[in-house]
Short mmCIF file of C-alpha atoms in Angstrom, two decimals:
data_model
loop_
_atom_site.label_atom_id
_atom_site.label_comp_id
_atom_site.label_asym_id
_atom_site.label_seq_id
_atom_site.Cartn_x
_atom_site.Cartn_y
_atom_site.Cartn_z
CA UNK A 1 -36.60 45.83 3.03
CA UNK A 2 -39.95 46.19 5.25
CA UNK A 3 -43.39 46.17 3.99
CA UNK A 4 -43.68 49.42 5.18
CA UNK A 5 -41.76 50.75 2.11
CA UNK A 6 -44.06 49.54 -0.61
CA UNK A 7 -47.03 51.83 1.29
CA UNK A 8 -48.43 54.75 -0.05
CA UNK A 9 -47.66 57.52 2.37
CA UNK A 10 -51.38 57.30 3.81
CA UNK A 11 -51.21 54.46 4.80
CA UNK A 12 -47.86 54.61 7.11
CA UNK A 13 -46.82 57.02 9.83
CA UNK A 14 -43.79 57.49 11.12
CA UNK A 15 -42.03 56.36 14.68
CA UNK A 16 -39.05 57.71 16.76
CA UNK A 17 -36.70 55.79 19.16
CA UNK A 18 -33.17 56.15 20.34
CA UNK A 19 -32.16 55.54 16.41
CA UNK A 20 -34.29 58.23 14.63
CA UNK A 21 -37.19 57.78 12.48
CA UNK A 22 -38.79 54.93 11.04
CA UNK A 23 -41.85 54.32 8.94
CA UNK A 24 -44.45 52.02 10.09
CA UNK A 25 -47.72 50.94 8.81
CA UNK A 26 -50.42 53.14 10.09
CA UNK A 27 -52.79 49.98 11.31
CA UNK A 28 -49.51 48.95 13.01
CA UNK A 29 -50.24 48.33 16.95
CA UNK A 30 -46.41 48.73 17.86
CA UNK A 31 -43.47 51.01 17.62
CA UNK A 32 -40.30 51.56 16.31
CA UNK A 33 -38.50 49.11 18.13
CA UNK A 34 -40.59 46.80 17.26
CA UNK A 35 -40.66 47.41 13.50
CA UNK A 36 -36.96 47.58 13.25
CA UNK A 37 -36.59 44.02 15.26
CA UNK A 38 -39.10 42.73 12.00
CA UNK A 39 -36.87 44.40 9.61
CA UNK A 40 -33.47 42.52 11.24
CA UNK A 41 -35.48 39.18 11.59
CA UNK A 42 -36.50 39.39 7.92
CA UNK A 43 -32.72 40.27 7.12
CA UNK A 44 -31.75 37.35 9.11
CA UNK A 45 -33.74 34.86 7.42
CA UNK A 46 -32.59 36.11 4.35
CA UNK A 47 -28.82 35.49 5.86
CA UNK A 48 -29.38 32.08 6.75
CA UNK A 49 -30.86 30.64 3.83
CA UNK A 50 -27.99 32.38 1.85
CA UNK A 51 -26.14 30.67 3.75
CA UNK A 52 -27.75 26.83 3.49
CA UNK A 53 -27.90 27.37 0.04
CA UNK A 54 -23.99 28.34 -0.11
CA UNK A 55 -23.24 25.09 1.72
CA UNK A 56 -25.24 23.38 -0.36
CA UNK A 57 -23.44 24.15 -3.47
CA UNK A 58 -20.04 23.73 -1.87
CA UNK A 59 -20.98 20.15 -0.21
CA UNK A 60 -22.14 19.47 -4.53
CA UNK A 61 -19.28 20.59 -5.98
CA UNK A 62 -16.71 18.69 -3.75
CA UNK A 63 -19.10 15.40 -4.73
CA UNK A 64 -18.58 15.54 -7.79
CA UNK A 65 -14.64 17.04 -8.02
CA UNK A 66 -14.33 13.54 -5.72
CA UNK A 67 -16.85 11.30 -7.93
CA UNK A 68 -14.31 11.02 -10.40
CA UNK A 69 -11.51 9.56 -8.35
CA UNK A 70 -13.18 7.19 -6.91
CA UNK A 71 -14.89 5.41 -9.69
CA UNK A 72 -10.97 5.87 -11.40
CA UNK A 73 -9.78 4.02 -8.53
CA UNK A 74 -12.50 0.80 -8.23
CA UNK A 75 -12.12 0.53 -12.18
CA UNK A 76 -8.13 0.91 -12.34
CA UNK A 77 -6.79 -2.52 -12.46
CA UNK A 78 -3.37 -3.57 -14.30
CA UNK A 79 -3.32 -6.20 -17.42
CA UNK A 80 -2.33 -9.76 -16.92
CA UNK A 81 1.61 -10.40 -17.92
CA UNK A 82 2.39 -7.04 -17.35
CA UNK A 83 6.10 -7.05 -16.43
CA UNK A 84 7.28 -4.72 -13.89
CA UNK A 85 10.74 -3.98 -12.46
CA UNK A 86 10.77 -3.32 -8.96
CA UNK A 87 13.24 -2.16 -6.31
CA UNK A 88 12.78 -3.50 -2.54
CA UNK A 89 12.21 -0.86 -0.03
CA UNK A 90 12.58 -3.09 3.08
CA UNK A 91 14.98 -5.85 3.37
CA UNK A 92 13.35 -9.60 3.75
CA UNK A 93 15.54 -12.44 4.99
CA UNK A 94 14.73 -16.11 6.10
CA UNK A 95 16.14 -15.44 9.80
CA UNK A 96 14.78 -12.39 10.90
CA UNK A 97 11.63 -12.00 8.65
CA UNK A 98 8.33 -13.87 9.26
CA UNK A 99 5.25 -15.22 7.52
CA UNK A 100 2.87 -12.45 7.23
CA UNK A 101 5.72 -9.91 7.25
CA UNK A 102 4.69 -6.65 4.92
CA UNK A 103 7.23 -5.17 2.48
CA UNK A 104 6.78 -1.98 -0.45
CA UNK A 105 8.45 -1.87 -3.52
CA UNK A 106 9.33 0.85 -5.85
CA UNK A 107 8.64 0.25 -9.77
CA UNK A 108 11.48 1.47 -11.52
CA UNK A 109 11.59 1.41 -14.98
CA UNK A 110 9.97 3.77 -17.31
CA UNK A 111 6.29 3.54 -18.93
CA UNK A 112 2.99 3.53 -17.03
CA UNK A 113 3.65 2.35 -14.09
CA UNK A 114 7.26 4.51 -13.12
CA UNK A 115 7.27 4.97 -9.25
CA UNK A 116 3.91 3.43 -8.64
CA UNK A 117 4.47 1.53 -5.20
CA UNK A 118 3.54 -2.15 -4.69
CA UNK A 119 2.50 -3.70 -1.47
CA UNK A 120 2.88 -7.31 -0.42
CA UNK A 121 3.68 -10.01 2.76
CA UNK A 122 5.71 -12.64 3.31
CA UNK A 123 3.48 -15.38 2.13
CA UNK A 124 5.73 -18.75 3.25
CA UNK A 125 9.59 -19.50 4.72
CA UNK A 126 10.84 -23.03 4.61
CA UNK A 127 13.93 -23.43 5.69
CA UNK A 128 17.08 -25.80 4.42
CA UNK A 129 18.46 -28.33 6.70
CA UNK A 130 21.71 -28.12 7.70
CA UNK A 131 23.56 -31.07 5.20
CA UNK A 132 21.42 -30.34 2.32
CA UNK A 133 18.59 -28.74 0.40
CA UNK A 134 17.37 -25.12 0.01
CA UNK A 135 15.98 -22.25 1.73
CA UNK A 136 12.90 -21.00 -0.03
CA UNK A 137 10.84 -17.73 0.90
CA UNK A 138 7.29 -17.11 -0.98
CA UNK A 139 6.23 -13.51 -1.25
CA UNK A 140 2.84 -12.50 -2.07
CA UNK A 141 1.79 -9.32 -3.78
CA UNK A 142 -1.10 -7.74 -2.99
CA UNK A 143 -1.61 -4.28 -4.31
CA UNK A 144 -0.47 -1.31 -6.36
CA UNK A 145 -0.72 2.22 -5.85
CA UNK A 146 -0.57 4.61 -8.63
CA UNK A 147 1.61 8.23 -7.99
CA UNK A 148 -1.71 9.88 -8.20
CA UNK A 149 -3.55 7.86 -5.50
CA UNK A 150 -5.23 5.28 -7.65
CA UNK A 151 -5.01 1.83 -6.38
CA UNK A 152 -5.04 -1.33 -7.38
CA UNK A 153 -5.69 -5.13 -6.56
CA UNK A 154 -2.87 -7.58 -7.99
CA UNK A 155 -1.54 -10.91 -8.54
CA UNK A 156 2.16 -11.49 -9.07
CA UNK A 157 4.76 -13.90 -9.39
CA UNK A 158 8.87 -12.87 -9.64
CA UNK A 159 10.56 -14.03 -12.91
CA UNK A 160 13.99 -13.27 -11.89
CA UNK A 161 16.26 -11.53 -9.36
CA UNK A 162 18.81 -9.49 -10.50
CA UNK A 163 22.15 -9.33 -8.58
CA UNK A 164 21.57 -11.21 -5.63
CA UNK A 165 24.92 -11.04 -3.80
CA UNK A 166 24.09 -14.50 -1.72
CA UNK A 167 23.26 -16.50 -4.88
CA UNK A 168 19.59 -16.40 -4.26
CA UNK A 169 17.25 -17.52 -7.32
CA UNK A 170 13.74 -17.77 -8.54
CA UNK A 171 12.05 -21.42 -8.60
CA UNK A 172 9.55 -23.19 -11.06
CA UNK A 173 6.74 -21.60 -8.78
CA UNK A 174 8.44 -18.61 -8.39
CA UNK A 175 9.24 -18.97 -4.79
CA UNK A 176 12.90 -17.38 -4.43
CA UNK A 177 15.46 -20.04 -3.57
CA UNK A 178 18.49 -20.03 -1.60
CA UNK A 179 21.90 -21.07 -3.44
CA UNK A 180 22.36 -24.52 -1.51
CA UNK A 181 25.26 -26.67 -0.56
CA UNK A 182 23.32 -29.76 -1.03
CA UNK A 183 25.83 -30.85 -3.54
CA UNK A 184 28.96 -29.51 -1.72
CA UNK A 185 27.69 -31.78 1.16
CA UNK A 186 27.22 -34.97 -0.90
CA UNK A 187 30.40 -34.74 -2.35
CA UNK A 188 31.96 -33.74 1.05
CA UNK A 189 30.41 -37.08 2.50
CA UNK A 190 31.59 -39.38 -0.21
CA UNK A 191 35.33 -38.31 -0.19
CA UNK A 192 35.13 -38.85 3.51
CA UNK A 193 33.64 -41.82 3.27
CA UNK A 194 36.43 -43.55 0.98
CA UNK A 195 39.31 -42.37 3.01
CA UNK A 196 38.04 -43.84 6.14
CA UNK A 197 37.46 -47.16 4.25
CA UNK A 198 40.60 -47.05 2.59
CA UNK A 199 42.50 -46.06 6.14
CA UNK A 200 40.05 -48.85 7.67
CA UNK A 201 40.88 -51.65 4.79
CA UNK A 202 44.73 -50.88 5.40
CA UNK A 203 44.63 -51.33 9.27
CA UNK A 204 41.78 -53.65 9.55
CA UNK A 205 41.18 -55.32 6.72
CA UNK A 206 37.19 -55.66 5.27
CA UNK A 207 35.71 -54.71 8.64
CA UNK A 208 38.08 -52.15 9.28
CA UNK A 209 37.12 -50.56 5.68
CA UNK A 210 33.52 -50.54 6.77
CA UNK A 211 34.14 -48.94 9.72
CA UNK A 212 36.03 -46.80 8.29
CA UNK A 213 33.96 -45.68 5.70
CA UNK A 214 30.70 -44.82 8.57
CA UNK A 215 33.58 -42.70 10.56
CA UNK A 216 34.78 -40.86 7.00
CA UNK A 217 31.17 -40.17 6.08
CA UNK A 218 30.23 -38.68 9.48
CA UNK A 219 33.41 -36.27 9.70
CA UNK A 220 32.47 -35.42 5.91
CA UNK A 221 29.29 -34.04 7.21
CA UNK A 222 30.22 -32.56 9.88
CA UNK A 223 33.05 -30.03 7.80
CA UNK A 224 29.86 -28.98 6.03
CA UNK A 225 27.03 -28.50 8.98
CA UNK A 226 29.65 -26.17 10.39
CA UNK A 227 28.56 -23.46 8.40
CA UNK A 228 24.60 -23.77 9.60
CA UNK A 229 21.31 -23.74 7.57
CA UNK A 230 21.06 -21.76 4.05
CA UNK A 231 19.91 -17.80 4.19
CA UNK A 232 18.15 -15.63 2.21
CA UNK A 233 18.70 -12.24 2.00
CA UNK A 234 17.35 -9.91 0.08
CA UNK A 235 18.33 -6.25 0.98
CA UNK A 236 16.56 -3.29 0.76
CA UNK A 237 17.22 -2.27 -3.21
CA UNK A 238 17.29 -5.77 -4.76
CA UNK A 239 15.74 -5.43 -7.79
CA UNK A 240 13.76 -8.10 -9.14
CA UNK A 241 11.68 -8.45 -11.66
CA UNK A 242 7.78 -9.58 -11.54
CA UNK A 243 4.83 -10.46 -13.56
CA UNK A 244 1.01 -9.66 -13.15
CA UNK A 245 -0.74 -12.54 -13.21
CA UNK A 246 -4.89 -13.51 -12.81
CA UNK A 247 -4.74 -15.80 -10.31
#
């Protein structure tokens, strides 16, 4: 609306152009063209700070719908001892897996956490030699994520696997450890051992037997390195079960 309207009728006159009449004030040095170009330009302003003040509001209101997630997710953290059953999503082995290697698990069992994911890496691989010892393979846990987006910083250490097909099993520090043949290799080497120093005492008497005994020993070894180092695997879906911790 122009000025022009809230004039009494003495003080406006009226202009023609190309779009019919229009009213302007009667001090008024221009036309109609000219009054109906102040009468868009007034409209316009009134357009554009409808429209600021419409972006304004919508730029608020998704601040604060978002304010609420975000302090949800800085504040969300999960109790110490918590015990959570997870299911591997990749598979992790000794061979083909290295240090820093990521991995995701699946929580499985019911309650709070149900199908929150957790992320970790490969934290450490030692591996077994090939007469005796054990394989070990640290992982490290480093986050979970909540279904609805919320995440969260953790600490964890595994308290058992369940099912490993190879064996594998969780150590003092919670490392998991390969079955071993350590034992199977001893005992390999010692029956060796006292057949070649029987054979050697019956052909050669007490020199023979010691002889005999080094040769035994060595081929007792040997039936065991055949079958190379100790592995780890643990598939994808090897379950396990771990434990928040604050450390």
């Amino acid at each position: 609306m122009s000025a022009a309207t809230n004039l009494r009728p003495v003080d406006v006159r009226k202009e023609t152009d190309g779009l019919g009449e229009i009213v302007v004030p009667s001090a008024a040095r221009w036309g109609a063209q000219t009054q109906r170009s102040l009468g868009r330009n007034h409209l316009e302003k009134l357009g554009v700070i409808r429209l600021g003040v419409g972006l304004i509001l919508v730029m608020t209101f998704v601040a604060i719908m978002a304010l609420p997630l975000s302090v949800s997710a800085q504040n969300f953290s999960v109790p110490d001892d918590v015990a959570l059953r997870i299911r591997l999503d990749d598979t992790l082995t000794s061979v083909d897996s290295q240090v820093g290697d990521p991995f995701s698990a699946t929580v499985v069992e019911k309650g709070d956490y149900q199908n929150a994911r957790v992320y970790g890496h490969v934290a450490q691989i030692d591996v077994s030699g090939r007469i005796k010892g054990h394989t070990s393979m640290m992982l490290r846990f480093d986050r979970l994520v909540m279904p609805d987006g919320r995440r969260a910083p953790i600490h964890a250490e595994i308290v058992e696997l369940y099912h490993a097909p190879s064996g594998e099993k969780v150590d003092v520090e919670g490392a998991i450890e390969s079955g071993g043949r350590g034992r199977k290799s001893i005992e390999h080497a010692v029956i060796g051992a006292g057949a070649g120093a029987l054979l050697g005492g019956v052909f050669g008497g007490g020199k023979g037997a010691g002889i005999g005994s080094i040769i035994g020993g060595a081929g007792g070894l040997g039936t065991t390195a055949f079958h190379g180092r100790q592995k780890i695997t643990l598939s994808s879906g090897q379950e396990m079960l771990i434990r928040i911790t604050g450390r």
